Coordinates of C-alpha atoms and ligand atoms in Angstrom, one line a residue:
X35 CA -239.5 67.7 151.4
X36 CA -236.7 70.1 153.3
X37 CA -234.6 72.8 151.0
X38 CA -232.3 71.7 149.4
X39 CA -229.6 74.4 151.9
X40 CA -231.3 71.7 155.1
X41 CA -230.5 68.2 153.3
X42 CA -227.3 69.5 152.5
X43 CA -226.4 69.9 155.7
X44 CA -228.2 67.2 157.3
X45 CA -228.2 64.2 154.4
X46 CA -226.3 61.2 155.9
X47 CA -226.6 61.8 159.6
X48 CA -230.0 59.5 160.4
X49 CA -227.7 57.2 162.3
X50 CA -225.7 60.3 163.8
X51 CA -229.0 59.9 167.0
X52 CA -228.0 56.5 167.9
X53 CA -224.6 56.3 167.8
X54 CA -224.5 59.9 169.9
X55 CA -222.1 61.9 167.9
X56 CA -222.0 65.0 166.2
X57 CA -219.5 64.2 162.9
X58 CA -219.2 61.4 160.6
X59 CA -217.3 58.5 162.4
X60 CA -214.6 57.7 159.8
X61 CA -214.2 53.9 160.0
X62 CA -210.9 52.9 159.0
X63 CA -211.5 48.8 159.3
X64 CA -210.4 47.4 156.1
X65 CA -212.5 43.7 157.3
X66 CA -214.7 43.2 160.3
X67 CA -214.8 39.9 162.3
X68 CA -217.2 37.5 161.3
X69 CA -217.7 35.3 164.3
X70 CA -220.5 33.1 162.5
X71 CA -218.9 32.3 159.3
X72 CA -221.5 31.4 158.1
X73 CA -223.5 34.1 157.9
X74 CA -220.8 36.0 156.8
X75 CA -220.1 34.6 154.3
X76 CA -224.1 35.7 153.7
X77 CA -223.1 39.0 153.8
X78 CA -220.6 38.1 152.1
X79 CA -223.1 36.7 148.7
X80 CA -225.7 39.5 149.0
X81 CA -222.9 42.3 149.0
X82 CA -221.5 40.7 145.6
X83 CA -224.6 40.5 143.9
X84 CA -225.0 44.5 144.8
X85 CA -227.0 44.7 147.8
X86 CA -226.1 48.6 149.8
X87 CA -225.5 46.7 152.6
X88 CA -225.8 43.7 154.5
X89 CA -225.0 42.0 158.0
X90 CA -221.6 43.2 158.4
X91 CA -219.2 44.7 155.6
X92 CA -217.2 41.7 155.9
X93 CA -214.1 43.5 153.7
X94 CA -213.8 46.5 153.0
X95 CA -213.5 46.7 149.4
X96 CA -217.9 45.1 149.8
X97 CA -218.6 48.2 151.5
X98 CA -217.8 51.1 154.0
X99 CA -220.5 52.7 156.5
X100 CA -218.6 56.7 156.0
X101 CA -218.4 56.0 152.3
X102 CA -221.9 54.9 152.6
X103 CA -223.2 58.0 154.7
X104 CA -222.1 60.1 151.8
X105 CA -224.2 58.4 149.1
X106 CA -227.1 58.4 150.7
X107 CA -226.2 62.3 151.3
X108 CA -225.4 62.4 147.1
X109 CA -227.8 60.4 146.5
X110 CA -230.7 62.4 148.5
X111 CA -229.7 66.2 146.8
X112 CA -229.6 64.1 143.4
X113 CA -233.6 62.6 144.0
X114 CA -232.4 59.5 143.5
X115 CA -232.7 56.2 144.9
X116 CA -229.3 55.3 145.8
X117 CA -225.9 56.0 144.7
X118 CA -222.4 53.9 144.6
X119 CA -218.8 56.4 145.5
X120 CA -216.0 55.3 143.4
X121 CA -212.0 56.0 144.3
X122 CA -212.7 58.8 140.6
X123 CA -214.6 60.8 138.9
X124 CA -212.7 58.6 135.9
X125 CA -213.5 55.6 138.4
X126 CA -217.2 56.7 138.4
X127 CA -217.4 56.9 134.6
X128 CA -215.6 53.7 133.4
X129 CA -217.9 51.6 135.7
X130 CA -220.8 52.9 134.5
X131 CA -219.6 52.2 130.8
X132 CA -218.5 48.5 132.7
X133 CA -222.1 47.9 134.1
X134 CA -224.1 49.3 130.9
X135 CA -222.4 48.4 128.2
X136 CA -219.5 45.4 128.1
X137 CA -221.2 43.7 131.3
X138 CA -224.3 43.0 128.8
X139 CA -222.5 42.6 125.9
X140 CA -224.2 46.6 124.4
X141 CA -220.4 47.7 123.2
X142 CA -221.8 50.5 121.4
X143 CA -221.4 53.8 123.6
X144 CA -223.2 57.4 121.4
X145 CA -221.4 60.6 123.2
X146 CA -222.2 64.4 122.1
X147 CA -218.6 66.0 122.3
X148 CA -217.1 67.6 124.0
X149 CA -216.3 66.0 126.8
X150 CA -213.7 66.2 129.7
X151 CA -211.0 64.7 128.3
X152 CA -210.6 62.0 130.2
X153 CA -213.6 61.1 129.3
X154 CA -213.7 61.7 125.7
X155 CA -210.1 59.5 125.5
X156 CA -211.3 56.6 127.3
X157 CA -214.9 56.3 124.8
X158 CA -212.3 56.9 121.7
X159 CA -209.5 54.0 123.0
X160 CA -212.0 51.4 123.6
X161 CA -209.7 50.6 126.7
X162 CA -213.1 49.5 128.1
X163 CA -214.0 46.7 125.3
X164 CA -216.3 49.5 123.6
X165 CA -217.0 52.0 120.3
X166 CA -218.1 55.4 120.6
X167 CA -220.0 57.4 117.9
X168 CA -219.6 60.8 118.2
X169 CA -223.0 63.1 117.2
X170 CA -224.2 65.9 117.3
X171 CA -226.8 66.4 120.6
X172 CA -230.0 66.3 117.8
X173 CA -228.4 64.0 116.1
X174 CA -227.8 61.2 118.5
X175 CA -230.9 59.2 117.8
X176 CA -229.9 58.5 114.5
X177 CA -226.1 57.0 116.4
X178 CA -228.1 54.8 118.2
X179 CA -227.6 51.1 117.0
X180 CA -228.7 47.8 118.3
X181 CA -225.9 47.1 120.2
X182 CA -225.8 50.6 121.5
X183 CA -225.7 50.1 125.6
X184 CA -225.3 53.8 127.1
X185 CA -225.6 57.4 125.6
X186 CA -223.3 60.0 127.8
X187 CA -223.4 63.4 127.4
X188 CA -222.2 66.3 129.8
X189 CA -223.5 69.9 130.2
X190 CA -222.7 72.4 131.6
X191 CA -219.9 70.1 128.9
X192 CA -216.4 71.3 129.7
X193 CA -214.4 73.1 128.3
X194 CA -217.0 74.6 126.5
X195 CA -219.6 75.3 129.3
X196 CA -222.1 74.3 126.2
X197 CA -225.8 73.2 127.5
X198 CA -227.4 70.3 126.4
X199 CA -231.5 69.7 126.5
X200 CA -231.4 66.7 128.6
X201 CA -234.8 65.9 128.2
X202 CA -234.2 65.9 124.5
X203 CA -230.9 63.8 124.5
X204 CA -233.4 61.3 127.0
X205 CA -236.2 61.4 124.2
X206 CA -234.0 60.9 121.5
X207 CA -232.2 57.7 123.4
X208 CA -235.4 55.7 123.5
X209 CA -234.6 52.5 125.5
X210 CA -230.7 53.3 125.6
X211 CA -229.8 54.9 129.5
X212 CA -228.0 58.4 129.5
X213 CA -225.3 59.5 132.2
X214 CA -225.1 63.2 132.3
X215 CA -221.2 63.8 133.5
X216 CA -223.5 66.6 136.3
X217 CA -219.8 67.8 137.7
X218 CA -219.7 71.3 137.0
X219 CA -223.8 72.2 137.5
X220 CA -224.3 70.0 140.3
X221 CA -226.7 69.0 142.3
X222 CA -227.7 72.9 143.5
X223 CA -228.1 73.7 140.0
X224 CA -229.2 71.1 138.1
X225 CA -231.1 68.2 138.4
X226 CA -230.3 65.1 135.6
X227 CA -232.8 62.1 137.4
X228 CA -235.9 64.1 136.8
X229 CA -236.0 64.0 132.9
X230 CA -234.8 60.7 133.2
X231 CA -231.7 60.6 133.2
X232 CA -230.5 56.3 134.5
X233 CA -226.5 57.4 135.4
X234 CA -226.1 61.1 137.2
X235 CA -222.1 61.2 137.8
X236 CA -220.1 63.9 139.6
X237 CA -215.4 63.8 139.7
X238 CA -216.7 64.6 143.8
X239 CA -212.9 65.9 143.5
X240 CA -214.3 69.2 142.2
X241 CA -217.3 71.0 144.3
X242 CA -218.2 68.4 146.4
X243 CA -215.7 67.7 148.0
X244 CA -215.0 71.7 147.3
X245 CA -211.4 72.2 149.3
X246 CA -208.9 70.8 146.1
X247 CA -208.2 68.0 148.9
X248 CA -210.5 64.6 148.0
X249 CA -210.5 62.5 144.9
X250 CA -213.6 60.6 144.7
X251 CA -216.2 60.1 142.0
X252 CA -220.2 59.1 142.4
X253 CA -223.2 57.7 140.3
X254 CA -226.8 58.6 141.7
X255 CA -228.8 55.8 140.3
X256 CA -231.8 53.8 140.7
X257 CA -231.3 51.1 143.0
X258 CA -231.7 48.1 140.3
X259 CA -228.2 50.1 138.5
X260 CA -226.8 50.7 141.4
X261 CA -226.6 46.4 141.9
X262 CA -225.1 46.0 139.1
X263 CA -222.3 49.2 139.7
X264 CA -221.3 47.5 143.3
X265 CA -220.3 44.1 141.5
X266 CA -218.1 46.7 139.1
X267 CA -216.8 48.2 142.2
X268 CA -216.4 45.3 144.0
X269 CA -214.1 43.0 141.4
X270 CA -212.4 45.8 139.5
X271 CA -211.5 47.5 143.8
X272 CA -212.0 50.8 142.8
X273 CA -213.1 52.0 146.1
X274 CA -213.7 55.3 147.6
X275 CA -211.7 55.3 150.8
X276 CA -213.3 55.9 153.8
X277 CA -211.5 58.9 154.3
X278 CA -212.8 60.6 151.1
X279 CA -215.9 59.8 151.9
X280 CA -215.7 61.8 155.0
X281 CA -214.7 64.9 153.0
X282 CA -216.8 64.4 150.4
X283 CA -220.0 64.2 152.8
X284 CA -218.5 67.3 154.9
X285 CA -218.4 68.8 151.4
X286 CA -221.9 68.5 150.6
X287 CA -222.6 70.2 153.6
X288 CA -221.2 73.5 152.0
X289 CA -222.0 72.4 148.5
X290 CA -224.9 75.1 148.4
X291 CA -223.3 78.1 149.9
X292 CA -219.9 77.6 148.0
X293 CA -221.7 76.9 144.2
X294 CA -224.3 79.8 144.7
X295 CA -221.2 82.1 145.6
X296 CA -219.1 81.3 143.2
X297 CA -222.0 81.4 140.9
X298 CA -222.4 84.7 141.8
X299 CA -218.6 86.5 140.8
X300 CA -218.5 84.2 138.3
X301 CA -221.5 86.2 136.8
X302 CA -219.9 89.0 137.3
X303 CA -216.7 88.4 135.8
X304 CA -218.5 86.8 132.9
X305 CA -219.7 90.1 132.4
X306 CA -216.3 92.4 132.4
X307 CA -214.2 89.3 130.3
X308 CA -217.4 89.9 128.0
X309 CA -216.6 94.0 127.6
X310 CA -211.9 93.2 127.6
X311 CA -210.1 93.9 124.8
X312 CA -207.5 90.8 126.0
X313 CA -210.9 88.2 125.1
X314 CA -211.9 87.4 121.4
X315 CA -215.1 85.3 123.3
X316 CA -216.4 84.0 126.5
X317 CA -218.5 80.7 127.8
X318 CA -220.3 81.7 130.3
X319 CA -224.8 79.8 130.6
X320 CA -225.7 83.4 131.9
X321 CA -224.0 86.0 128.9
X322 CA -227.0 85.9 125.5
X323 CA -226.7 83.9 123.2
X324 CA -225.3 81.0 125.3
X325 CA -228.6 80.1 125.7
X326 CA -229.8 78.7 122.7
X327 CA -232.6 75.8 123.4
X328 CA -233.5 78.0 126.8
X329 CA -232.8 75.8 129.5
X330 CA -231.8 78.2 132.0
X331 CA -234.0 78.7 135.0
X332 CA -235.5 75.6 133.4
X333 CA -232.9 72.5 133.7
X334 CA -229.9 75.0 134.9
X335 CA -231.2 76.6 137.9
X336 CA -228.3 79.1 137.6
X337 CA -225.2 79.8 134.9
X338 CA -223.0 78.1 137.6
X339 CA -218.9 78.9 138.7
X340 CA -217.3 77.6 135.5
X341 CA -216.5 80.1 132.4
X342 CA -214.7 80.0 129.4
X343 CA -212.8 82.4 127.3
X344 CA -210.7 83.3 124.1
X345 CA -208.1 85.1 124.7
X346 CA -206.8 88.3 121.8
X347 CA -202.7 86.7 122.8
X348 CA -200.6 84.4 123.7
X349 CA -202.9 82.1 126.7
X350 CA -200.2 80.7 128.4
X351 CA -198.4 84.5 128.8
X352 CA -202.5 85.4 130.0
X353 CA -201.7 82.4 132.6
X354 CA -198.1 83.5 133.7
X355 CA -198.9 87.1 134.1
X356 CA -201.8 86.1 136.9
X357 CA -200.8 86.4 141.1
X358 CA -204.0 85.6 142.0
X359 CA -205.2 82.8 140.0
X360 CA -204.1 79.6 141.0
X361 CA -202.7 78.2 137.3
X362 CA -203.8 74.1 137.7
X363 CA -206.3 71.9 136.5
X364 CA -209.5 70.7 138.7
X365 CA -211.9 72.7 139.4
X366 CA -214.5 73.8 142.3
X367 CA -212.1 74.9 144.7
X368 CA -212.1 77.5 147.4
X369 CA -209.3 79.9 145.1
X370 CA -210.3 79.9 141.5
X371 CA -208.2 77.8 139.1
X372 CA -207.8 78.7 135.5
X373 CA -205.8 76.6 133.0
X374 CA -205.5 75.8 128.9
X375 CA -207.9 73.2 128.0
X376 CA -205.9 72.3 124.7
X377 CA -202.9 71.3 127.2
X378 CA -203.6 69.6 129.6
X379 CA -207.4 68.8 130.6
X380 CA -208.2 68.3 127.0
X381 CA -204.2 67.9 125.4
X382 CA -205.3 63.7 124.4
X383 CA -207.9 64.9 122.4
X384 CA -207.0 65.5 118.7
X385 CA -206.7 69.5 118.0
X386 CA -209.1 68.9 115.0
X387 CA -211.7 67.0 117.4
X388 CA -211.2 70.1 119.8
X389 CA -212.6 72.2 116.6
X390 CA -215.0 70.7 115.5
X391 CA -216.8 70.2 119.4
X392 CA -216.0 74.7 119.6
X393 CA -213.5 74.2 121.3
X394 CA -211.2 76.9 120.5
X395 CA -207.3 76.9 120.9
X396 CA -207.1 80.4 122.8
X397 CA -209.6 79.3 125.4
X398 CA -208.9 79.4 128.7
X399 CA -211.5 77.9 131.7
X400 CA -211.6 79.6 134.4
X401 CA -213.2 77.7 137.8
X402 CA -214.1 81.1 139.7
X403 CA -213.5 80.4 143.8
X404 CA -214.4 82.2 147.1
X405 CA -212.1 85.1 147.1
X406 CA -213.2 88.9 146.4
X407 CA -214.5 89.5 143.1
X408 CA -212.3 92.8 142.8
X409 CA -209.2 91.0 143.5
X410 CA -210.1 88.5 140.8
X411 CA -210.5 90.9 138.0
X412 CA -207.6 92.7 139.4
X413 CA -205.3 90.3 138.2
X414 CA -207.5 89.3 135.4
X415 CA -208.1 92.6 133.6
X416 CA -203.8 93.1 134.4
X417 CA -202.9 90.1 132.8
X418 CA -204.9 90.3 130.4
X419 CA -204.0 93.6 129.9
X420 CA -200.4 92.9 129.4
X421 CA -200.9 89.8 127.2
X422 CA -202.3 91.9 124.9
X423 CA -200.5 95.2 124.6
X424 CA -197.6 92.6 123.3
X425 CA -199.6 91.5 120.9
X426 CA -199.8 94.1 119.9
X427 CA -196.9 95.7 119.9
X428 CA -195.1 95.5 115.8
X429 CA -192.7 93.1 115.1
X430 CA -188.9 93.8 115.6
Ligands
PLP288 C1 -216.3 67.0 133.8 C2 -215.3 66.3 134.9 N1 -215.8 64.5 135.1 C3 -214.9 63.8 135.0 C4 -213.5 64.3 135.7 C5 -212.6 62.8 135.8 O1 -212.6 63.2 137.4 P1 -211.4 62.9 138.6 O2 -210.5 63.3 138.0 O3 -212.1 62.6 139.5 O4 -211.4 61.1 137.9 C6 -213.2 65.1 135.5 C7 -212.6 65.6 135.8 O5 -211.7 67.0 135.8 C8 -213.7 66.1 135.1 O6 -213.9 67.3 134.9

């Protein structure tokens, strides 16, 4: 098999030579002429039953060739038979819950916290007709019931970078399919399917697109599981727009370079932050003590570009004092982004539940971008010092 960088550049481009093109065509058609409507009907039937392609796409909610190229390229990087793309990461996660649980009457989910706040809220509210039991990773097996349809984990977890042993989760889940949100690691650093994970989910909005200009989600899985996901996608209309498919596919070509560059900077920043007087603690898989199960270098091939740290002073004051780092949610973009999970991405999760799952109130999450490390450090150092000094000033 070709190397990761080669596959990232060439995946999903198999039809280019026949088409005589160098860049992926963006097919914006919403409908496709079907002069023989019997043939069109048969194609519609195939797609409605979950086929990956048919004699005609018939209608853009059923299939789109630009999106299909991205799916093929992503599946290749994740080492799965196929992938199914959605209009956002949340649409992808919702589709997995619908396909694994509600569609077949197994309406119970077991999940390990912390999870991205949106995923947590979706499970906690039971919006899709499911109920949830949150369990510690090493107590999963006891939480599984006869009606459990899905086990949900994130590793490294959003926002505190907790690491979970995927193989142990798959074993504990037994016959229940496991969904791993692989958004933080990306397929560059981790391939959950290699450990028997059924559904590998990404918010493509993050590293896959990589430039903060496309919203999308994707599930890498087997052909069999993909059939049901495609049925959900068709019926709920949770499709990825072809322009989004094009941008995500283009993003994959530089994904390994971007992830490795961000990781080198993040490693440096994490080490420096751990020594900083304005910082109480740093969460980063590469720091001593952050990997109790010894997953770094095996399951997780590198510590990645995400880190989190607890500030001594007011985290909002730290964010306000930054001049270069972008104060914004999301992650995996070319610029470095900072956000306060308790206020933003995880706002809808109960404060007590956040604290219990290892997310302290003063935790800031940093998505390290591609800037020069010296400039990022100068910005973080100055902001943290200014707030710590204010914190230390005597009252009155
Ligand atoms: C780990 C993780 N999963 C899923 C999502 C949801 O993705 P989207 O915003 O593309 O719907 C996010 C968004 O922040 C995320 O961080």
